[in-house]
Amino acid sequence: MRIDVLTLFPDMFDGVFGSSILGKAREKGIVSLRTVNFRDYANNKHNTVDDYPFGGGGGMVLKPEPIFAAVEELTAGEDARPRVVLMCPQGEPFTQRKAEELSKESHLVFVCGHYEGYDERIREHLITDEISIGDYVLTGGELPAMVVIDSVVRLLPGVLGNEQSAVTDSFSTGLLEYPHYTRPATFRDWTVPDVLLSGHHEKIASWRREQSLLRTLERRPELLETADLTPKEREWLERRRACEEG
Ligand SMILES: C[S@@+](CC[C@H](N)C(=O)[O-])C[C@H]1O[C@@H](n2cnc3c(N)ncnc32)[C@H](O)[C@@H]1O
């Protein structure tokens, strides 16, 4: 996969793109991660990328020309138009489903906004997706782009080793993940559930599924509405719910 990030602050990505899973994915050649400073595409002698908003008001607005020029150069000659993702607090809330969807693409371009925002024509005529990482406002799109890129790249085949798997991660199954324990089996009188020490794979799998269901019921009950559950599991959850309420 190829990922290009348009930003005015490329240095912000150095540590994140070179460390942990992203660094390894890059070393293995699974992903190419590149930052492009769209100030280099400014079409004026002072390299200005922002201007005052028409109609007045506070804050500066990112101009369309440098961002269009950068995206058009990065995507020139490609048969299919790549996804061009704008980081934006007004965008679609980011989810694991969206990460899965983006991980199927061969080329992604991320556009990081700054200041008050960007000229609306960028949204109307250049962007294919707008993503928000939550209902709060950050200074720029760099941190949100890092969040999205990390969650997409860890889903690419060959990125996660055996020691870590995305398959059972929270949200991948539609549920929250079950609790984990490791050695020692007893720590300060607190013991690990017996079943996990039993070596009985079927019992362990069924305990984990039950814990996943319970945890989701307690913390994110709305996820259960769309989760892939058996009729037996739905009945069991209903009984649990009734017990808790009654
Ligand atoms: C200060 S914000 C602009 C907010 C804008 N005035 C508004 O109210 O919608 C500057 C840039 O940071 C990025 N940004 C801020 N919060 C974000 C969020 N929750 N998700 C994604 N991007 C965000 C966007 O790229 C945005 O253009």
PDB file of C-alpha atoms and ligand atoms in Angstrom:
ATOM      1  CA  MET A   1       0.000   0.000   0.000  1.00  0.00           C
ATOM      2  CA  ARG A   2       1.113   3.537  -0.717  1.00  0.00           C
ATOM      3  CA  ILE A   3       0.137   6.356   1.670  1.00  0.00           C
ATOM      4  CA  ASP A   4       0.866  10.032   1.018  1.00  0.00           C
ATOM      5  CA  VAL A   5       0.139  12.671   3.640  1.00  0.00           C
ATOM      6  CA  LEU A   6      -0.258  16.315   2.707  1.00  0.00           C
ATOM      7  CA  THR A   7       0.764  18.450   5.660  1.00  0.00           C
ATOM      8  CA  LEU A   8       2.385  21.751   6.591  1.00  0.00           C
ATOM      9  CA  PHE A   9       4.204  19.958   9.444  1.00  0.00           C
ATOM     10  CA  PRO A  10       5.922  16.863   7.983  1.00  0.00           C
ATOM     11  CA  ASP A  11       8.358  16.629  10.943  1.00  0.00           C
ATOM     12  CA  MET A  12       5.458  15.639  13.196  1.00  0.00           C
ATOM     13  CA  PHE A  13       5.306  12.268  11.411  1.00  0.00           C
ATOM     14  CA  ASP A  14       8.988  11.310  11.798  1.00  0.00           C
ATOM     15  CA  GLY A  15       8.718   9.439  15.102  1.00  0.00           C
ATOM     16  CA  VAL A  16       5.357   7.816  14.406  1.00  0.00           C
ATOM     17  CA  PHE A  17       6.207   6.575  10.904  1.00  0.00           C
ATOM     18  CA  GLY A  18       9.576   5.211  12.058  1.00  0.00           C
ATOM     19  CA  SER A  19       8.489   3.372  15.233  1.00  0.00           C
ATOM     20  CA  SER A  20       6.642   0.261  16.338  1.00  0.00           C
ATOM     21  CA  ILE A  21       4.260  -1.420  13.882  1.00  0.00           C
ATOM     22  CA  LEU A  22       4.342   1.395  11.308  1.00  0.00           C
ATOM     23  CA  GLY A  23       8.157   1.407  11.280  1.00  0.00           C
ATOM     24  CA  LYS A  24       8.234  -2.387  10.862  1.00  0.00           C
ATOM     25  CA  ALA A  25       5.598  -2.372   8.102  1.00  0.00           C
ATOM     26  CA  ARG A  26       7.660   0.197   6.280  1.00  0.00           C
ATOM     27  CA  GLU A  27      10.911  -1.785   6.734  1.00  0.00           C
ATOM     28  CA  LYS A  28       9.202  -4.936   5.426  1.00  0.00           C
ATOM     29  CA  GLY A  29       8.102  -2.989   2.330  1.00  0.00           C
ATOM     30  CA  ILE A  30       4.399  -3.593   3.060  1.00  0.00           C
ATOM     31  CA  VAL A  31       3.625   0.109   3.100  1.00  0.00           C
ATOM     32  CA  SER A  32       5.246   3.204   1.680  1.00  0.00           C
ATOM     33  CA  LEU A  33       4.583   6.202   3.944  1.00  0.00           C
ATOM     34  CA  ARG A  34       5.418   9.617   2.582  1.00  0.00           C
ATOM     35  CA  THR A  35       4.771  13.156   3.764  1.00  0.00           C
ATOM     36  CA  VAL A  36       4.428  16.011   1.296  1.00  0.00           C
ATOM     37  CA  ASN A  37       4.568  19.620   2.409  1.00  0.00           C
ATOM     38  CA  PHE A  38       1.909  21.282   0.304  1.00  0.00           C
ATOM     39  CA  ARG A  39       3.601  24.642   0.878  1.00  0.00           C
ATOM     40  CA  ASP A  40       5.998  23.435  -1.844  1.00  0.00           C
ATOM     41  CA  TYR A  41       3.038  23.690  -4.254  1.00  0.00           C
ATOM     42  CA  ALA A  42       2.132  27.291  -3.397  1.00  0.00           C
ATOM     43  CA  ASN A  43       1.836  29.383  -6.551  1.00  0.00           C
ATOM     44  CA  ASN A  44       3.032  32.699  -5.150  1.00  0.00           C
ATOM     45  CA  LYS A  45       6.433  34.120  -4.282  1.00  0.00           C
ATOM     46  CA  HIS A  46       5.901  34.050  -0.490  1.00  0.00           C
ATOM     47  CA  ASN A  47       4.756  30.413  -0.545  1.00  0.00           C
ATOM     48  CA  THR A  48       1.477  31.392   1.102  1.00  0.00           C
ATOM     49  CA  VAL A  49      -0.988  28.550   1.611  1.00  0.00           C
ATOM     50  CA  ASP A  50      -3.703  30.397   3.542  1.00  0.00           C
ATOM     51  CA  ASP A  51      -5.701  33.601   3.217  1.00  0.00           C
ATOM     52  CA  TYR A  52      -8.417  35.617   4.964  1.00  0.00           C
ATOM     53  CA  PRO A  53     -11.973  34.259   4.739  1.00  0.00           C
ATOM     54  CA  PHE A  54     -14.332  35.929   2.307  1.00  0.00           C
ATOM     55  CA  GLY A  55     -17.082  37.585   4.347  1.00  0.00           C
ATOM     56  CA  GLY A  56     -14.721  38.328   7.240  1.00  0.00           C
ATOM     57  CA  GLY A  57     -14.371  36.573  10.567  1.00  0.00           C
ATOM     58  CA  GLY A  58     -11.436  35.234  12.524  1.00  0.00           C
ATOM     59  CA  GLY A  59      -8.876  32.672  11.432  1.00  0.00           C
ATOM     60  CA  MET A  60      -7.178  31.836   8.169  1.00  0.00           C
ATOM     61  CA  VAL A  61      -8.446  29.472   5.480  1.00  0.00           C
ATOM     62  CA  LEU A  62      -6.289  27.045   3.478  1.00  0.00           C
ATOM     63  CA  LYS A  63      -6.253  28.009  -0.194  1.00  0.00           C
ATOM     64  CA  PRO A  64      -7.338  25.486  -2.806  1.00  0.00           C
ATOM     65  CA  GLU A  65      -4.483  25.805  -5.358  1.00  0.00           C
ATOM     66  CA  PRO A  66      -1.578  24.175  -3.435  1.00  0.00           C
ATOM     67  CA  ILE A  67      -3.699  21.252  -2.213  1.00  0.00           C
ATOM     68  CA  PHE A  68      -5.205  20.567  -5.654  1.00  0.00           C
ATOM     69  CA  ALA A  69      -1.740  20.816  -7.291  1.00  0.00           C
ATOM     70  CA  ALA A  70      -0.156  18.427  -4.762  1.00  0.00           C
ATOM     71  CA  VAL A  71      -2.934  15.820  -5.001  1.00  0.00           C
ATOM     72  CA  GLU A  72      -3.005  16.007  -8.802  1.00  0.00           C
ATOM     73  CA  GLU A  73       0.753  15.471  -9.028  1.00  0.00           C
ATOM     74  CA  LEU A  74       0.709  12.580  -6.535  1.00  0.00           C
ATOM     75  CA  THR A  75      -2.100  10.780  -8.357  1.00  0.00           C
ATOM     76  CA  ALA A  76      -1.101  11.564 -11.963  1.00  0.00           C
ATOM     77  CA  GLY A  77      -1.142   8.560 -14.306  1.00  0.00           C
ATOM     78  CA  GLU A  78      -3.141   6.286 -11.988  1.00  0.00           C
ATOM     79  CA  ASP A  79      -5.981   4.372 -13.650  1.00  0.00           C
ATOM     80  CA  ALA A  80      -8.318   4.426 -10.673  1.00  0.00           C
ATOM     81  CA  ARG A  81      -8.654   7.629  -8.683  1.00  0.00           C
ATOM     82  CA  PRO A  82      -7.224   6.951  -5.208  1.00  0.00           C
ATOM     83  CA  ARG A  83      -9.143   7.770  -2.050  1.00  0.00           C
ATOM     84  CA  VAL A  84      -8.329  11.295  -0.925  1.00  0.00           C
ATOM     85  CA  VAL A  85      -9.158  11.561   2.763  1.00  0.00           C
ATOM     86  CA  LEU A  86      -9.653  14.885   4.480  1.00  0.00           C
ATOM     87  CA  MET A  87      -9.175  14.987   8.236  1.00  0.00           C
ATOM     88  CA  CYS A  88     -12.051  17.087   9.516  1.00  0.00           C
ATOM     89  CA  PRO A  89     -14.017  17.363  12.801  1.00  0.00           C
ATOM     90  CA  GLN A  90     -17.211  17.539  10.701  1.00  0.00           C
ATOM     91  CA  GLY A  91     -16.413  14.267   8.896  1.00  0.00           C
ATOM     92  CA  GLU A  92     -17.750  10.745   9.311  1.00  0.00           C
ATOM     93  CA  PRO A  93     -16.821   9.379  12.768  1.00  0.00           C
ATOM     94  CA  PHE A  94     -13.866   6.993  12.392  1.00  0.00           C
ATOM     95  CA  THR A  95     -14.546   3.312  13.154  1.00  0.00           C
ATOM     96  CA  GLN A  96     -12.850  -0.070  12.801  1.00  0.00           C
ATOM     97  CA  ARG A  97     -15.150  -0.745   9.810  1.00  0.00           C
ATOM     98  CA  LYS A  98     -13.769   2.330   8.071  1.00  0.00           C
ATOM     99  CA  ALA A  99     -10.205   1.200   8.851  1.00  0.00           C
ATOM    100  CA  GLU A 100     -11.007  -2.203   7.298  1.00  0.00           C
ATOM    101  CA  GLU A 101     -12.500  -0.532   4.226  1.00  0.00           C
ATOM    102  CA  LEU A 102      -9.475   1.742   3.709  1.00  0.00           C
ATOM    103  CA  SER A 103      -7.035  -1.151   4.239  1.00  0.00           C
ATOM    104  CA  LYS A 104      -8.313  -2.712   0.963  1.00  0.00           C
ATOM    105  CA  GLU A 105      -7.071   0.255  -1.108  1.00  0.00           C
ATOM    106  CA  SER A 106      -3.693   0.361  -2.856  1.00  0.00           C
ATOM    107  CA  HIS A 107      -3.146   4.122  -2.541  1.00  0.00           C
ATOM    108  CA  LEU A 108      -4.456   6.586   0.040  1.00  0.00           C
ATOM    109  CA  VAL A 109      -3.860  10.319   0.203  1.00  0.00           C
ATOM    110  CA  PHE A 110      -4.514  12.135   3.488  1.00  0.00           C
ATOM    111  CA  VAL A 111      -5.015  15.889   3.663  1.00  0.00           C
ATOM    112  CA  CYS A 112      -4.300  17.549   7.016  1.00  0.00           C
ATOM    113  CA  GLY A 113      -6.105  20.829   7.546  1.00  0.00           C
ATOM    114  CA  HIS A 114      -4.943  23.631   9.807  1.00  0.00           C
ATOM    115  CA  TYR A 115      -6.014  27.080  10.994  1.00  0.00           C
ATOM    116  CA  GLU A 116      -9.755  27.823  10.734  1.00  0.00           C
ATOM    117  CA  GLY A 117     -10.219  25.202   8.024  1.00  0.00           C
ATOM    118  CA  TYR A 118      -9.918  24.908   4.255  1.00  0.00           C
ATOM    119  CA  ASP A 119     -11.622  26.347   1.206  1.00  0.00           C
ATOM    120  CA  GLU A 120     -14.927  24.497   0.710  1.00  0.00           C
ATOM    121  CA  ARG A 121     -14.067  23.721  -2.954  1.00  0.00           C
ATOM    122  CA  ILE A 122     -11.439  21.250  -1.695  1.00  0.00           C
ATOM    123  CA  ARG A 123     -14.221  19.287  -0.008  1.00  0.00           C
ATOM    124  CA  GLU A 124     -16.574  19.593  -2.972  1.00  0.00           C
ATOM    125  CA  HIS A 125     -14.227  18.706  -5.833  1.00  0.00           C
ATOM    126  CA  LEU A 126     -11.150  16.836  -4.571  1.00  0.00           C
ATOM    127  CA  ILE A 127     -11.962  14.791  -1.514  1.00  0.00           C
ATOM    128  CA  THR A 128     -13.494  11.304  -1.539  1.00  0.00           C
ATOM    129  CA  ASP A 129     -13.791  10.831   2.260  1.00  0.00           C
ATOM    130  CA  GLU A 130     -13.955  13.087   5.294  1.00  0.00           C
ATOM    131  CA  ILE A 131     -12.999  11.548   8.618  1.00  0.00           C
ATOM    132  CA  SER A 132     -13.334  12.832  12.157  1.00  0.00           C
ATOM    133  CA  ILE A 133     -11.587  11.054  15.040  1.00  0.00           C
ATOM    134  CA  GLY A 134     -14.050  12.397  17.603  1.00  0.00           C
ATOM    135  CA  ASP A 135     -16.250  15.228  18.715  1.00  0.00           C
ATOM    136  CA  TYR A 136     -13.521  17.641  19.741  1.00  0.00           C
ATOM    137  CA  VAL A 137     -11.335  20.075  17.834  1.00  0.00           C
ATOM    138  CA  LEU A 138      -7.574  19.675  17.452  1.00  0.00           C
ATOM    139  CA  THR A 139      -5.139  22.225  16.081  1.00  0.00           C
ATOM    140  CA  GLY A 140      -4.464  20.334  12.882  1.00  0.00           C
ATOM    141  CA  GLY A 141      -5.187  17.145  10.943  1.00  0.00           C
ATOM    142  CA  GLU A 142      -1.765  15.598  11.650  1.00  0.00           C
ATOM    143  CA  LEU A 143      -2.644  13.716  14.852  1.00  0.00           C
ATOM    144  CA  PRO A 144      -5.969  12.467  13.380  1.00  0.00           C
ATOM    145  CA  ALA A 145      -4.153  11.293  10.206  1.00  0.00           C
ATOM    146  CA  MET A 146      -1.635   9.366  12.353  1.00  0.00           C
ATOM    147  CA  VAL A 147      -4.489   7.697  14.233  1.00  0.00           C
ATOM    148  CA  VAL A 148      -6.214   6.603  11.021  1.00  0.00           C
ATOM    149  CA  ILE A 149      -2.998   5.484   9.287  1.00  0.00           C
ATOM    150  CA  ASP A 150      -1.907   3.401  12.282  1.00  0.00           C
ATOM    151  CA  SER A 151      -5.233   1.588  12.469  1.00  0.00           C
ATOM    152  CA  VAL A 152      -5.251   0.944   8.699  1.00  0.00           C
ATOM    153  CA  VAL A 153      -1.651  -0.261   8.381  1.00  0.00           C
ATOM    154  CA  ARG A 154      -1.908  -2.756  11.267  1.00  0.00           C
ATOM    155  CA  LEU A 155      -4.638  -4.518   9.248  1.00  0.00           C
ATOM    156  CA  LEU A 156      -2.446  -5.089   6.171  1.00  0.00           C
ATOM    157  CA  PRO A 157      -1.453  -8.732   5.654  1.00  0.00           C
ATOM    158  CA  GLY A 158       1.968  -9.509   7.145  1.00  0.00           C
ATOM    159  CA  VAL A 159       2.134  -6.442   9.393  1.00  0.00           C
ATOM    160  CA  LEU A 160       1.171  -8.007  12.738  1.00  0.00           C
ATOM    161  CA  GLY A 161       3.206 -11.009  13.815  1.00  0.00           C
ATOM    162  CA  ASN A 162       1.790 -14.056  15.586  1.00  0.00           C
ATOM    163  CA  GLU A 163       2.306 -12.361  18.933  1.00  0.00           C
ATOM    164  CA  GLN A 164      -0.418  -9.850  18.101  1.00  0.00           C
ATOM    165  CA  SER A 165      -3.561 -10.371  16.138  1.00  0.00           C
ATOM    166  CA  ALA A 166      -6.169  -7.947  14.843  1.00  0.00           C
ATOM    167  CA  VAL A 167      -8.803 -10.686  14.443  1.00  0.00           C
ATOM    168  CA  THR A 168      -9.933 -10.718  18.069  1.00  0.00           C
ATOM    169  CA  ASP A 169      -9.359  -7.014  18.699  1.00  0.00           C
ATOM    170  CA  SER A 170     -12.242  -4.977  20.061  1.00  0.00           C
ATOM    171  CA  PHE A 171     -14.670  -3.910  17.297  1.00  0.00           C
ATOM    172  CA  SER A 172     -13.202  -6.392  14.744  1.00  0.00           C
ATOM    173  CA  THR A 173     -15.637  -8.996  16.021  1.00  0.00           C
ATOM    174  CA  GLY A 174     -18.344  -6.382  16.597  1.00  0.00           C
ATOM    175  CA  LEU A 175     -17.763  -6.806  20.366  1.00  0.00           C
ATOM    176  CA  LEU A 176     -15.223  -5.600  22.913  1.00  0.00           C
ATOM    177  CA  GLU A 177     -12.355  -7.998  23.479  1.00  0.00           C
ATOM    178  CA  TYR A 178     -12.229 -10.383  26.473  1.00  0.00           C
ATOM    179  CA  PRO A 179      -9.802  -9.750  29.418  1.00  0.00           C
ATOM    180  CA  HIS A 180      -6.185 -10.963  29.229  1.00  0.00           C
ATOM    181  CA  TYR A 181      -3.921 -12.419  31.907  1.00  0.00           C
ATOM    182  CA  THR A 182      -0.271 -13.473  31.899  1.00  0.00           C
ATOM    183  CA  ARG A 183       2.291 -14.910  34.338  1.00  0.00           C
ATOM    184  CA  PRO A 184       2.387 -15.019  37.344  1.00  0.00           C
ATOM    185  CA  ALA A 185      -0.822 -16.980  37.899  1.00  0.00           C
ATOM    186  CA  THR A 186      -1.045 -15.419  41.378  1.00  0.00           C
ATOM    187  CA  PHE A 187      -0.056 -11.814  41.951  1.00  0.00           C
ATOM    188  CA  ARG A 188      -0.631 -10.279  45.416  1.00  0.00           C
ATOM    189  CA  ASP A 189      -3.299 -12.902  46.159  1.00  0.00           C
ATOM    190  CA  TRP A 190      -5.124 -12.099  42.937  1.00  0.00           C
ATOM    191  CA  THR A 191      -5.458 -15.210  40.849  1.00  0.00           C
ATOM    192  CA  VAL A 192      -6.055 -15.843  37.183  1.00  0.00           C
ATOM    193  CA  PRO A 193      -9.420 -17.503  36.314  1.00  0.00           C
ATOM    194  CA  ASP A 194      -8.970 -21.298  36.598  1.00  0.00           C
ATOM    195  CA  VAL A 195     -10.296 -21.968  33.126  1.00  0.00           C
ATOM    196  CA  LEU A 196      -7.344 -20.151  31.524  1.00  0.00           C
ATOM    197  CA  LEU A 197      -4.935 -22.553  33.263  1.00  0.00           C
ATOM    198  CA  SER A 198      -6.975 -25.636  32.355  1.00  0.00           C
ATOM    199  CA  GLY A 199      -5.454 -26.174  28.898  1.00  0.00           C
ATOM    200  CA  HIS A 200      -9.000 -26.966  27.673  1.00  0.00           C
ATOM    201  CA  HIS A 201      -9.207 -24.991  24.405  1.00  0.00           C
ATOM    202  CA  GLU A 202     -12.954 -25.275  23.930  1.00  0.00           C
ATOM    203  CA  LYS A 203     -13.716 -24.140  27.478  1.00  0.00           C
ATOM    204  CA  ILE A 204     -11.248 -21.249  27.131  1.00  0.00           C
ATOM    205  CA  ALA A 205     -12.858 -20.146  23.851  1.00  0.00           C
ATOM    206  CA  SER A 206     -16.322 -20.260  25.361  1.00  0.00           C
ATOM    207  CA  TRP A 207     -15.187 -18.330  28.510  1.00  0.00           C
ATOM    208  CA  ARG A 208     -13.607 -15.679  26.281  1.00  0.00           C
ATOM    209  CA  ARG A 209     -16.743 -15.324  24.167  1.00  0.00           C
ATOM    210  CA  GLU A 210     -18.862 -14.988  27.310  1.00  0.00           C
ATOM    211  CA  GLN A 211     -16.505 -12.352  28.744  1.00  0.00           C
ATOM    212  CA  SER A 212     -16.573 -10.464  25.467  1.00  0.00           C
ATOM    213  CA  LEU A 213     -20.369 -10.427  25.530  1.00  0.00           C
ATOM    214  CA  LEU A 214     -20.512  -9.348  29.176  1.00  0.00           C
ATOM    215  CA  ARG A 215     -17.931  -6.615  28.732  1.00  0.00           C
ATOM    216  CA  THR A 216     -19.798  -5.264  25.719  1.00  0.00           C
ATOM    217  CA  LEU A 217     -23.087  -5.404  27.627  1.00  0.00           C
ATOM    218  CA  GLU A 218     -21.563  -3.450  30.519  1.00  0.00           C
ATOM    219  CA  ARG A 219     -19.559  -0.874  28.579  1.00  0.00           C
ATOM    220  CA  ARG A 220     -20.979  -0.515  25.073  1.00  0.00           C
ATOM    221  CA  PRO A 221     -24.435  -2.133  24.975  1.00  0.00           C
ATOM    222  CA  GLU A 222     -25.298  -0.389  21.685  1.00  0.00           C
ATOM    223  CA  LEU A 223     -22.699  -2.550  19.905  1.00  0.00           C
ATOM    224  CA  LEU A 224     -24.779  -5.651  20.661  1.00  0.00           C
ATOM    225  CA  GLU A 225     -27.539  -4.447  18.355  1.00  0.00           C
ATOM    226  CA  THR A 226     -25.399  -4.949  15.242  1.00  0.00           C
ATOM    227  CA  ALA A 227     -23.019  -7.679  16.498  1.00  0.00           C
ATOM    228  CA  ASP A 228     -23.149 -11.111  14.877  1.00  0.00           C
ATOM    229  CA  LEU A 229     -24.677 -13.174  17.732  1.00  0.00           C
ATOM    230  CA  THR A 230     -26.328 -16.580  17.796  1.00  0.00           C
ATOM    231  CA  PRO A 231     -29.984 -16.757  18.976  1.00  0.00           C
ATOM    232  CA  LYS A 232     -28.684 -18.583  22.074  1.00  0.00           C
ATOM    233  CA  GLU A 233     -26.282 -15.739  22.865  1.00  0.00           C
ATOM    234  CA  ARG A 234     -29.049 -13.157  22.430  1.00  0.00           C
ATOM    235  CA  GLU A 235     -31.270 -15.101  24.831  1.00  0.00           C
ATOM    236  CA  TRP A 236     -28.431 -15.384  27.351  1.00  0.00           C
ATOM    237  CA  LEU A 237     -27.785 -11.653  27.164  1.00  0.00           C
ATOM    238  CA  GLU A 238     -31.477 -10.906  27.605  1.00  0.00           C
ATOM    239  CA  ARG A 239     -31.500 -13.014  30.775  1.00  0.00           C
ATOM    240  CA  ARG A 240     -28.377 -11.196  32.077  1.00  0.00           C
ATOM    241  CA  ARG A 241     -29.967  -7.856  31.328  1.00  0.00           C
ATOM    242  CA  ALA A 242     -33.182  -8.871  33.081  1.00  0.00           C
ATOM    243  CA  CYS A 243     -31.189 -10.089  36.138  1.00  0.00           C
ATOM    244  CA  GLU A 244     -29.282  -6.786  36.325  1.00  0.00           C
ATOM    245  CA  GLU A 245     -32.451  -4.720  36.011  1.00  0.00           C
ATOM    246  CA  GLY A 246     -34.500  -6.844  38.380  1.00  0.00           C
TER     247      GLY A 246
HETATM  248  C1  LIG B   1      -8.715  24.019  14.310  1.00  0.00           C
HETATM  249  S1  LIG B   1      -9.319  22.788  13.245  1.00  0.00           S
HETATM  250  C2  LIG B   1     -10.610  23.613  12.354  1.00  0.00           C
HETATM  251  C3  LIG B   1     -11.970  23.378  12.909  1.00  0.00           C
HETATM  252  C4  LIG B   1     -13.061  24.043  12.101  1.00  0.00           C
HETATM  253  N1  LIG B   1     -13.012  25.465  12.269  1.00  0.00           N
HETATM  254  C5  LIG B   1     -14.434  23.515  12.535  1.00  0.00           C
HETATM  255  O1  LIG B   1     -14.999  24.114  13.451  1.00  0.00           O
HETATM  256  O2  LIG B   1     -14.914  22.506  12.012  1.00  0.00           O
HETATM  257  C6  LIG B   1      -8.061  22.637  12.065  1.00  0.00           C
HETATM  258  C7  LIG B   1      -7.909  21.302  11.381  1.00  0.00           C
HETATM  259  O3  LIG B   1      -7.622  20.290  12.337  1.00  0.00           O
HETATM  260  C8  LIG B   1      -8.124  19.041  11.889  1.00  0.00           C
HETATM  261  N2  LIG B   1      -8.990  18.493  12.949  1.00  0.00           N
HETATM  262  C9  LIG B   1      -9.322  19.085  14.103  1.00  0.00           C
HETATM  263  N3  LIG B   1     -10.115  18.313  14.861  1.00  0.00           N
HETATM  264  C10 LIG B   1     -10.276  17.157  14.181  1.00  0.00           C
HETATM  265  C11 LIG B   1     -10.999  15.955  14.445  1.00  0.00           C
HETATM  266  N4  LIG B   1     -11.712  15.785  15.560  1.00  0.00           N
HETATM  267  N5  LIG B   1     -10.940  14.958  13.528  1.00  0.00           N
HETATM  268  C12 LIG B   1     -10.246  15.116  12.383  1.00  0.00           C
HETATM  269  N6  LIG B   1      -9.538  16.256  12.086  1.00  0.00           N
HETATM  270  C13 LIG B   1      -9.560  17.260  12.959  1.00  0.00           C
HETATM  271  C14 LIG B   1      -8.836  19.285  10.568  1.00  0.00           C
HETATM  272  O4  LIG B   1      -7.947  18.977   9.517  1.00  0.00           O
HETATM  273  C15 LIG B   1      -9.119  20.783  10.640  1.00  0.00           C
HETATM  274  O5  LIG B   1      -9.243  21.360   9.358  1.00  0.00           O
END
